[in-house]
Amino acid sequence: MSIRTSDPRIAAGIIALVAIGILIGGAFAGLGIEAARNPQGAAAAFDGYLFRVARFTLWQALLSTLLSLAPAIFVARALSRHPQFPGRGLILRLFAVPLALPAIVAALGILSLYGRAGYFAEPLTALTGGTWPGIYGLSGILVAHVFFNLPLATRLMLEALQTVPTDQWRLASQLGMGARASFRFIEWPAMRAALPGIAGLVFMLCITSFTIVLTLGGGPAATTLEVAIYQALRFDFDPARAVALTVLQIALTAVVVLALMRLGANTTGDANLPVARRSFIQAKAGETAFNVAAILLALVFVGGPMLATVASGLKADLGRLAGEASVQRATLTSIVLATISATLAAMIALALVMARRALAGSRQSDKKTLLERFTDTGAGFVLVVPPIVIGAGWFVLVRQSVDVFALAPVMVVTVNAVMAMPFAVRAIRPAYDAGSERHERLCAQLGISGWSRLRLIDWPVLRRPLATAFAFAMALSLGDLGVIALFGSDAVQTLPYLLLARMGSYRTDDAAGLALMLGLLCLALMMLADRLGKETSR
């Protein structure tokens, strides 16, 4: 079936790609202009400090990946070996909560547990035989990364185990395979196939971690490239060094993302909750005890910071916080910016999805055109450029012509929208493709296109997926600290920015209360997105 190349869906997709290109291209232009303006300064910035920061960035990402994946293998296998037990569904939902928590909220929860004045400070002091110094530095970064990535890796590993055919389990049961044999011949091959992609995804998330390192790094010895970019612009005002750091950061993330694409990894980190399958192998007592211990340890490790966040937040004077004018302004600013950003993310994602489908239908051969490739896989390329890098590029581009801090709302909205767009595409694309498969030929025959098609044909199918994408994108935007940390000021503050400011001024009770408010708001949005997604699949 041939579709007119003048299809409005294609035009909408081109506009979306142009908008993304302007945002990212403007950032690169700013970096290039700054490098051309001061080539000696940019070249001189490639010194021992820069490469020391790069080494630490790679080292902490490698350690975080290993510490996340090793226990995830055992936890995922334990959950797979026991597909039905009371609370299993609750555990899987709990493992999805870190995906919804803003990084700064999780960091505060970890400090509430392991910090110098945390709940575990006295036992750790007694254990170490001296004053507990807290968990700042590499140890804090690793704990926070494992908190986020252990549940993600577990869910992705469990998803891989669910691909094992039921016939293999039935045959293993008939052959009397024990735990070791079934792991060697059935479970490990499935996990091994998924392991490179999962490892690459976790590594990418750790190498582009900004908020965790900013709040838990603790000094120059524990600084990553993104935090160094922020410091070079916000505190040192050294654009040349920021350009050098940004070039190195882009190179590292590009290598990781290209490797992920070759491995076929799920770059958005989305993992559906597996459905419990029928069990043909009964675990013996020793194996059951080991599996229970693995699940409980993971549960305590993941649930501890969440409980600490709630406990610390409830100790704060929430009534006074809610009545403060600064908190009310920050909350309103966060909600308004997140709403606009989520709307823009959903619109861009829908335009790309529609254009891809229209281009696929107008193709005369099996070979995809360049435009179709951009609308298909090009959306994921925005993950190569972290938000702080885009912010840094625009910061140096416009700093001599306008007040950069006045651009905070525009930068927060646009960057967060583009960063949330790949996730929105995943929510919208399956529903739109299924609806288009049913209605494409009829719409072409009747000449229904443009607004009429969107209103009469596509909207009933897309209503819930768009709501899912909107809720997910809004939750991501609400908890983001990357761009606002660079462009924020007393005039423009979001809840994460205000929370960071309260932490910096040692008002820990206020920070705990704000973390609880922000965490609950983001969690409610993610739960809404999850529910809408399930209803859509049904």
Coordinates of C-alpha atoms in Angstrom, one line a residue:
M1 CA 0.0 0.0 0.0
S2 CA 1.4 3.4 -1.0
I3 CA 0.9 6.5 1.2
R4 CA 1.3 10.0 -0.1
T5 CA 4.6 11.5 0.8
S6 CA 2.7 14.7 1.6
D7 CA 1.1 12.9 4.6
P8 CA 0.8 15.4 7.5
R9 CA 2.2 12.7 9.8
I10 CA 5.5 12.9 7.9
A11 CA 5.6 16.7 8.2
A12 CA 4.9 16.4 11.9
G13 CA 7.8 14.0 12.3
I14 CA 10.2 16.2 10.4
I15 CA 9.2 19.2 12.6
A16 CA 9.9 17.1 15.7
L17 CA 13.3 16.0 14.4
V18 CA 14.2 19.6 13.5
A19 CA 13.3 20.7 17.0
I20 CA 15.5 18.0 18.5
G21 CA 18.3 18.9 16.1
I22 CA 18.1 22.5 17.1
L23 CA 18.3 21.7 20.8
I24 CA 21.3 19.4 20.5
G25 CA 22.9 21.2 17.6
G26 CA 22.7 24.5 19.5
A27 CA 24.6 22.9 22.4
F28 CA 27.3 21.6 20.0
A29 CA 27.5 24.9 18.3
G30 CA 28.1 26.7 21.6
L31 CA 30.8 24.2 22.5
G32 CA 32.4 24.6 19.1
I33 CA 32.3 28.4 19.2
E34 CA 33.8 28.5 22.6
A35 CA 36.6 26.1 21.5
A36 CA 37.3 28.2 18.4
R37 CA 37.3 31.4 20.5
N38 CA 39.8 30.0 23.0
P39 CA 41.6 27.0 21.4
Q40 CA 44.6 27.3 23.6
G41 CA 42.4 27.2 26.8
A42 CA 40.4 24.3 25.5
A43 CA 43.6 22.3 24.6
A44 CA 45.2 23.2 27.9
A45 CA 42.2 21.9 29.8
F46 CA 43.2 18.3 28.7
D47 CA 45.5 18.0 31.7
G48 CA 46.1 15.6 34.5
Y49 CA 43.0 16.7 36.4
L50 CA 40.7 16.0 33.5
F51 CA 42.0 12.5 32.9
R52 CA 41.9 11.8 36.6
V53 CA 38.2 12.7 36.6
A54 CA 37.7 10.5 33.5
R55 CA 39.4 7.6 35.2
F56 CA 37.2 8.0 38.3
T57 CA 34.1 8.2 36.1
L58 CA 34.9 4.9 34.4
W59 CA 36.1 3.2 37.6
Q60 CA 33.0 4.0 39.7
A61 CA 30.7 3.0 36.7
L62 CA 32.6 -0.3 36.4
L63 CA 32.4 -1.0 40.1
S64 CA 28.7 0.0 40.3
T65 CA 27.9 -2.3 37.4
L66 CA 29.7 -5.3 38.9
L67 CA 28.1 -4.7 42.4
S68 CA 24.7 -4.4 40.8
L69 CA 24.8 -7.4 38.5
A70 CA 26.4 -10.0 40.7
P71 CA 23.6 -10.0 43.3
A72 CA 21.0 -9.5 40.7
I73 CA 21.8 -12.9 39.2
F74 CA 21.1 -14.6 42.5
V75 CA 18.0 -12.6 43.3
A76 CA 16.4 -13.0 39.9
R77 CA 17.1 -16.7 39.9
A78 CA 15.6 -17.0 43.4
L79 CA 12.4 -15.2 42.3
S80 CA 12.3 -17.4 39.2
R81 CA 12.7 -20.6 41.1
H82 CA 9.8 -19.6 43.4
P83 CA 7.2 -18.2 41.0
Q84 CA 4.4 -18.3 43.5
F85 CA 4.6 -17.3 47.1
P86 CA 2.9 -14.7 49.3
G87 CA 4.3 -11.2 48.7
R88 CA 6.1 -12.0 45.4
G89 CA 4.1 -9.4 43.5
L90 CA 4.7 -6.8 46.2
I91 CA 8.4 -7.4 46.0
L92 CA 8.5 -6.9 42.3
R93 CA 6.5 -3.7 42.7
L94 CA 8.9 -2.5 45.3
F95 CA 11.8 -3.2 43.0
A96 CA 10.1 -0.8 40.5
V97 CA 10.0 2.0 43.0
P98 CA 13.7 3.1 42.6
L99 CA 12.8 3.8 38.9
A100 CA 10.3 6.4 40.1
L101 CA 12.3 8.0 42.9
P102 CA 14.3 11.1 42.0
A103 CA 18.0 10.6 42.6
I104 CA 18.3 13.3 45.1
V105 CA 15.5 11.7 47.2
A106 CA 17.3 8.4 47.2
A107 CA 20.6 10.1 48.1
L108 CA 18.9 11.7 51.1
G109 CA 17.5 8.3 52.2
I110 CA 20.9 6.7 52.0
L111 CA 22.4 9.5 54.0
S112 CA 19.6 9.0 56.6
L113 CA 20.8 5.4 57.0
Y114 CA 24.5 5.5 56.6
G115 CA 25.4 9.2 57.1
R116 CA 27.4 10.5 60.0
A117 CA 24.2 11.1 61.9
G118 CA 22.2 8.3 60.3
Y119 CA 20.3 5.4 61.8
F120 CA 23.3 3.1 61.4
A121 CA 25.9 5.5 62.6
E122 CA 26.2 4.0 66.1
P123 CA 26.5 0.4 65.0
L124 CA 28.9 1.3 62.3
T125 CA 31.0 3.3 64.8
A126 CA 31.1 0.3 67.1
L127 CA 32.0 -2.0 64.2
T128 CA 34.8 0.2 62.9
G129 CA 36.2 1.0 66.3
G130 CA 36.2 4.8 65.7
T131 CA 34.0 7.7 64.7
W132 CA 31.9 6.8 61.7
P133 CA 32.9 9.4 59.0
G134 CA 29.8 9.0 56.9
I135 CA 29.3 7.5 53.5
Y136 CA 30.4 10.4 51.3
G137 CA 32.8 9.6 48.5
L138 CA 33.2 6.5 46.4
S139 CA 31.4 4.3 49.0
G140 CA 28.3 6.5 48.9
I141 CA 28.2 6.6 45.1
L142 CA 28.4 2.8 44.9
V143 CA 25.7 2.3 47.5
A144 CA 23.4 4.7 45.7
H145 CA 24.1 3.2 42.3
V146 CA 23.5 -0.3 43.5
F147 CA 20.2 0.9 45.2
F148 CA 19.0 2.1 41.8
N149 CA 20.4 -0.6 39.5
L150 CA 20.1 -3.8 41.5
P151 CA 16.3 -3.8 41.2
L152 CA 16.5 -2.8 37.5
A153 CA 19.0 -5.6 36.7
T154 CA 16.9 -8.1 38.7
R155 CA 13.8 -7.2 36.8
L156 CA 15.6 -7.5 33.4
M157 CA 17.3 -10.8 34.4
L158 CA 13.9 -12.1 35.5
E159 CA 12.4 -11.1 32.2
A160 CA 15.2 -13.0 30.5
L161 CA 14.4 -16.1 32.5
Q162 CA 10.8 -15.8 31.6
T163 CA 11.8 -16.5 28.0
V164 CA 12.9 -20.1 28.8
P165 CA 10.3 -22.3 27.1
T166 CA 8.0 -24.3 29.5
D167 CA 9.0 -27.5 27.7
Q168 CA 12.5 -27.2 28.9
W169 CA 11.4 -27.0 32.5
R170 CA 9.1 -29.9 32.0
L171 CA 11.9 -32.0 30.5
A172 CA 14.3 -30.9 33.3
S173 CA 11.7 -32.1 35.9
Q174 CA 11.3 -35.5 34.1
L175 CA 15.1 -35.9 34.0
G176 CA 15.3 -35.1 37.7
M177 CA 17.7 -32.1 37.3
G178 CA 18.8 -30.5 40.5
A179 CA 19.5 -26.8 41.2
R180 CA 23.0 -26.9 39.9
A181 CA 22.2 -28.7 36.6
S182 CA 19.2 -26.6 35.9
F183 CA 21.2 -23.5 36.4
R184 CA 24.0 -24.7 34.2
F185 CA 21.9 -25.9 31.3
I186 CA 18.7 -23.8 31.4
E187 CA 18.9 -20.7 33.5
W188 CA 22.5 -19.5 32.9
P189 CA 22.3 -19.6 29.1
A190 CA 19.2 -17.4 29.2
M191 CA 20.8 -14.9 31.6
R192 CA 24.2 -15.0 29.8
A193 CA 22.5 -13.9 26.6
A194 CA 20.9 -10.9 28.3
L195 CA 23.9 -10.1 30.5
P196 CA 25.9 -8.0 28.1
G197 CA 23.0 -5.7 27.3
I198 CA 22.0 -5.3 31.0
A199 CA 25.6 -4.6 31.9
G200 CA 25.9 -2.0 29.2
L201 CA 22.7 -0.3 30.3
V202 CA 23.7 -0.2 34.0
F203 CA 27.2 1.1 33.0
M204 CA 25.6 3.9 30.9
L205 CA 23.3 4.9 33.7
C206 CA 26.3 5.0 36.1
I207 CA 28.6 6.9 33.7
T208 CA 26.0 9.6 33.2
S209 CA 25.0 9.8 36.9
F210 CA 25.0 13.5 38.0
T211 CA 22.8 14.0 41.0
I212 CA 24.2 11.0 42.9
V213 CA 27.8 12.1 42.5
L214 CA 26.9 15.8 43.2
T215 CA 25.2 15.0 46.5
L216 CA 27.3 12.0 47.7
G217 CA 30.7 12.6 46.0
G218 CA 32.1 14.5 48.8
G219 CA 34.9 16.4 47.0
P220 CA 37.4 16.5 44.1
A221 CA 38.6 13.0 44.8
A222 CA 35.1 11.6 43.9
T223 CA 34.1 13.8 40.9
T224 CA 32.8 12.5 37.6
L225 CA 32.8 14.3 34.3
E226 CA 29.3 15.7 34.5
V227 CA 29.8 17.1 38.0
A228 CA 33.1 18.6 36.8
I229 CA 31.3 20.3 33.9
Y230 CA 28.8 21.8 36.4
Q231 CA 31.6 23.0 38.7
A232 CA 33.5 24.5 35.8
L233 CA 30.6 26.6 34.7
R234 CA 28.7 27.3 37.9
F235 CA 31.6 27.9 40.4
D236 CA 34.9 28.3 38.4
F237 CA 33.3 29.9 35.3
D238 CA 35.9 28.2 33.1
P239 CA 34.2 27.6 29.7
A240 CA 37.3 26.2 28.2
R241 CA 37.6 23.5 30.8
A242 CA 33.8 22.8 30.5
V243 CA 34.2 22.3 26.7
A244 CA 37.1 19.8 27.2
L245 CA 35.1 17.9 29.8
T246 CA 32.0 17.9 27.6
V247 CA 33.9 16.5 24.6
L248 CA 35.3 13.7 26.7
Q249 CA 31.8 13.0 28.3
I250 CA 30.2 12.8 24.8
A251 CA 32.9 10.5 23.5
L252 CA 32.4 8.1 26.5
T253 CA 28.6 8.0 26.3
A254 CA 28.7 7.6 22.5
V255 CA 30.9 4.6 22.8
V256 CA 28.6 3.1 25.5
V257 CA 25.4 3.7 23.6
L258 CA 26.8 2.3 20.3
A259 CA 27.9 -0.8 22.2
L260 CA 24.4 -1.0 23.7
M261 CA 22.8 -0.8 20.3
R262 CA 25.0 -3.6 19.0
L263 CA 24.1 -5.7 22.0
G264 CA 20.4 -5.0 21.5
A265 CA 20.0 -3.6 25.0
N266 CA 16.9 -2.0 26.3
T267 CA 18.3 1.6 26.5
T268 CA 15.2 3.0 28.3
G269 CA 15.5 0.6 31.2
D270 CA 11.9 -0.5 31.0
A271 CA 11.1 -4.0 32.3
N272 CA 7.5 -5.3 32.5
L273 CA 6.5 -7.3 35.6
P274 CA 6.8 -11.0 34.7
V275 CA 3.8 -13.2 34.9
A276 CA 4.3 -16.2 37.3
R277 CA 4.8 -19.3 35.2
R278 CA 3.9 -22.9 36.1
S279 CA 6.7 -24.5 38.1
F280 CA 7.9 -28.0 37.2
I281 CA 10.9 -28.1 39.6
Q282 CA 10.6 -27.9 43.3
A283 CA 13.5 -26.3 45.1
K284 CA 15.0 -28.4 48.0
A285 CA 15.3 -27.1 51.5
G286 CA 18.9 -25.9 51.2
E287 CA 18.3 -24.1 48.0
T288 CA 15.0 -22.6 49.4
A289 CA 16.9 -21.2 52.4
F290 CA 19.5 -19.7 50.1
N291 CA 16.9 -18.1 47.9
V292 CA 14.9 -16.7 50.8
A293 CA 18.1 -15.2 52.2
A294 CA 19.0 -13.6 48.8
I295 CA 15.5 -12.1 48.4
L296 CA 15.4 -10.8 52.0
L297 CA 18.8 -9.2 51.8
A298 CA 17.9 -7.5 48.5
L299 CA 14.6 -6.4 50.0
V300 CA 16.3 -4.9 53.1
F301 CA 18.9 -3.1 50.9
V302 CA 16.3 -1.6 48.5
G303 CA 13.6 -0.9 51.1
G304 CA 15.9 0.6 53.8
P305 CA 16.5 3.9 52.1
M306 CA 12.8 4.2 51.2
L307 CA 11.8 3.7 54.8
A308 CA 14.5 6.0 56.0
T309 CA 13.2 8.7 53.6
V310 CA 9.7 8.3 55.0
A311 CA 10.8 8.2 58.6
S312 CA 13.1 11.3 58.3
G313 CA 10.4 13.2 56.3
L314 CA 7.8 12.6 58.9
K315 CA 10.0 14.0 61.6
A316 CA 10.1 17.3 59.7
D317 CA 7.6 20.1 60.3
L318 CA 5.6 19.3 57.1
G319 CA 2.9 21.9 58.0
R320 CA 5.5 24.7 58.3
L321 CA 7.2 23.6 55.1
A322 CA 3.9 23.5 53.2
G323 CA 3.2 27.0 54.3
E324 CA 6.5 28.5 53.3
A325 CA 6.3 30.8 50.3
S326 CA 9.5 29.5 48.8
V327 CA 8.3 25.9 49.0
Q328 CA 5.0 26.8 47.5
R329 CA 6.7 28.7 44.6
A330 CA 9.1 25.8 44.0
T331 CA 6.3 23.3 44.0
L332 CA 4.2 25.4 41.6
T333 CA 7.2 25.9 39.4
S334 CA 8.0 22.2 39.4
I335 CA 4.5 21.2 38.5
V336 CA 4.1 23.8 35.8
L337 CA 7.5 23.1 34.1
A338 CA 7.0 19.3 34.4
T339 CA 3.5 19.6 32.9
I340 CA 4.7 21.6 29.9
S341 CA 7.7 19.3 29.5
A342 CA 5.6 16.1 29.6
T343 CA 3.1 17.6 27.1
L344 CA 6.0 18.4 24.8
A345 CA 7.6 15.0 25.2
A346 CA 4.3 13.2 24.4
M347 CA 3.8 15.5 21.3
I348 CA 7.3 14.9 20.0
A349 CA 7.0 11.1 20.6
L350 CA 3.6 10.9 18.9
A351 CA 4.9 12.9 15.9
L352 CA 7.9 10.5 15.5
V353 CA 5.8 7.4 15.9
M354 CA 3.2 8.6 13.3
A355 CA 5.9 9.6 10.9
R356 CA 7.7 6.3 11.2
R357 CA 4.5 4.4 10.4
A358 CA 3.6 6.7 7.5
L359 CA 7.1 6.4 6.0
A360 CA 7.1 2.6 6.4
G361 CA 3.8 2.4 4.5
S362 CA 5.0 4.6 1.7
R363 CA 8.2 2.6 1.1
Q364 CA 8.5 0.9 -2.2
S365 CA 11.3 -1.5 -1.1
D366 CA 12.5 -3.3 2.0
K367 CA 15.3 -0.8 2.5
K368 CA 14.5 2.0 5.0
T369 CA 15.1 5.6 4.0
L370 CA 17.3 7.8 6.0
L371 CA 14.3 9.8 7.3
E372 CA 12.6 6.6 8.4
R373 CA 15.7 5.5 10.3
F374 CA 15.8 8.8 12.1
T375 CA 12.2 8.5 13.2
D376 CA 12.7 4.9 14.1
T377 CA 16.0 4.6 16.0
G378 CA 17.1 8.2 16.0
A379 CA 15.0 9.0 19.0
G380 CA 17.3 6.9 21.1
F381 CA 20.4 8.9 20.1
V382 CA 19.4 11.7 22.4
L383 CA 20.6 9.4 25.2
V384 CA 24.2 9.9 23.9
V385 CA 24.1 13.5 25.0
P386 CA 23.4 13.9 28.8
P387 CA 21.2 16.8 30.0
I388 CA 24.1 18.6 31.7
V389 CA 26.0 18.5 28.4
I390 CA 23.2 20.2 26.5
G391 CA 22.8 22.7 29.3
A392 CA 26.6 23.4 29.2
G393 CA 26.5 24.0 25.4
W394 CA 23.6 26.4 25.6
F395 CA 25.2 28.1 28.7
V396 CA 28.3 29.0 26.8
L397 CA 26.4 29.8 23.6
V398 CA 24.1 32.5 25.0
R399 CA 26.1 33.8 28.0
Q400 CA 27.3 36.9 26.2
S401 CA 24.0 37.9 24.7
V402 CA 21.3 37.2 27.4
D403 CA 21.0 36.5 31.0
V404 CA 21.5 32.7 31.1
F405 CA 19.6 32.3 34.4
A406 CA 16.5 33.9 32.8
L407 CA 16.5 31.0 30.3
A408 CA 16.0 28.4 33.1
P409 CA 12.3 27.7 32.4
V410 CA 12.9 27.2 28.7
M411 CA 16.0 25.0 29.2
V412 CA 14.4 22.8 31.8
V413 CA 11.2 22.3 29.7
T414 CA 13.0 21.5 26.4
V415 CA 15.8 19.4 27.7
N416 CA 13.6 17.3 30.0
A417 CA 11.1 16.9 27.2
V418 CA 13.7 15.5 24.8
M419 CA 15.2 13.3 27.5
A420 CA 11.8 11.8 28.4
M421 CA 10.8 11.4 24.7
P422 CA 12.4 7.9 24.2
F423 CA 10.4 6.6 27.1
A424 CA 7.2 8.2 25.7
V425 CA 7.9 6.5 22.4
R426 CA 7.9 3.1 24.1
A427 CA 4.5 3.8 25.6
I428 CA 2.9 5.1 22.4
R429 CA 4.4 3.1 19.6
P430 CA 2.8 -0.4 20.2
A431 CA -0.7 1.0 20.4
Y432 CA -0.3 3.3 17.4
D433 CA 1.2 0.5 15.3
A434 CA -1.6 -1.9 16.2
G435 CA -4.3 0.7 15.5
S436 CA -2.6 1.7 12.2
E437 CA -2.5 -2.0 11.1
R438 CA -6.2 -2.1 11.4
H439 CA -7.2 1.3 10.0
E440 CA -4.5 2.3 7.6
R441 CA -6.0 0.9 4.4
L442 CA -9.5 2.2 5.2
C443 CA -8.2 5.7 6.0
A444 CA -6.3 5.8 2.7
Q445 CA -9.3 4.7 0.7
L446 CA -11.6 7.2 2.4
G447 CA -9.1 10.0 2.3
I448 CA -9.1 10.5 6.1
S449 CA -5.9 12.3 7.2
G450 CA -4.6 15.1 9.3
W451 CA -6.7 16.4 12.2
S452 CA -9.8 14.3 11.2
R453 CA -7.8 11.1 11.4
L454 CA -6.2 12.0 14.7
R455 CA -9.6 12.9 16.2
L456 CA -11.8 10.1 14.8
I457 CA -9.4 7.2 14.3
D458 CA -6.2 7.5 16.3
W459 CA -7.4 9.3 19.5
P460 CA -9.6 6.5 20.9
V461 CA -6.6 4.1 20.5
L462 CA -4.0 6.6 21.8
R463 CA -5.8 8.1 24.7
R464 CA -4.5 5.8 27.4
P465 CA -0.9 5.3 26.0
L466 CA -0.6 9.1 25.7
A467 CA -1.7 9.4 29.3
T468 CA 0.9 6.8 30.3
A469 CA 3.6 8.6 28.4
F470 CA 2.5 12.0 30.0
A471 CA 2.6 10.6 33.5
F472 CA 5.9 8.9 33.1
A473 CA 7.5 12.0 31.5
M474 CA 6.1 14.3 34.1
A475 CA 7.6 12.1 36.9
L476 CA 11.0 12.2 35.2
S477 CA 10.8 15.9 34.8
L478 CA 9.7 16.6 38.4
G479 CA 12.7 14.8 39.8
D480 CA 15.4 16.1 37.4
L481 CA 18.2 18.1 38.8
G482 CA 20.6 18.2 35.9
V483 CA 19.6 21.3 34.0
I484 CA 18.1 23.3 36.8
A485 CA 21.3 22.9 38.8
L486 CA 23.1 24.8 36.1
F487 CA 20.5 27.4 35.2
G488 CA 18.6 27.7 38.6
S489 CA 18.7 30.8 40.7
D490 CA 16.8 32.4 43.5
A491 CA 14.3 33.6 41.0
V492 CA 13.6 30.2 39.4
Q493 CA 13.7 27.2 41.8
T494 CA 12.2 23.7 41.5
L495 CA 11.7 21.3 44.3
P496 CA 14.9 19.3 43.6
Y497 CA 16.8 22.6 43.4
L498 CA 15.3 23.8 46.7
L499 CA 16.0 20.4 48.3
L500 CA 19.7 20.6 47.2
A501 CA 19.9 24.2 48.6
R502 CA 18.5 23.1 52.0
M503 CA 21.0 20.2 52.1
G504 CA 23.8 22.6 51.3
S505 CA 22.8 24.9 54.1
Y506 CA 22.7 21.9 56.5
R507 CA 18.9 22.3 57.0
T508 CA 18.5 18.5 57.0
D509 CA 15.1 18.3 58.5
D510 CA 13.7 20.6 55.9
A511 CA 15.5 18.7 53.2
A512 CA 14.0 15.4 54.5
G513 CA 10.5 16.9 54.4
L514 CA 10.9 18.2 50.9
A515 CA 12.3 14.8 49.8
L516 CA 9.3 13.0 51.2
M517 CA 6.9 15.4 49.4
L518 CA 8.8 15.1 46.1
G519 CA 9.2 11.3 46.3
L520 CA 5.5 10.8 47.0
L521 CA 4.5 13.1 44.1
C522 CA 6.8 11.3 41.6
L523 CA 5.7 7.9 42.9
A524 CA 2.1 8.7 42.5
L525 CA 2.7 9.7 38.9
M526 CA 4.7 6.5 38.2
M527 CA 1.9 4.4 39.7
L528 CA -0.6 6.1 37.5
A529 CA 1.6 5.5 34.4
D530 CA 1.9 1.8 35.4
R531 CA -1.8 1.4 35.9
L532 CA -2.6 3.1 32.6
G533 CA 0.0 1.0 30.9
K534 CA -1.6 -2.3 32.2
E535 CA -5.1 -1.2 31.2
T536 CA -3.8 -0.3 27.7
S537 CA -2.2 -3.8 27.3
R538 CA -5.4 -5.4 28.4

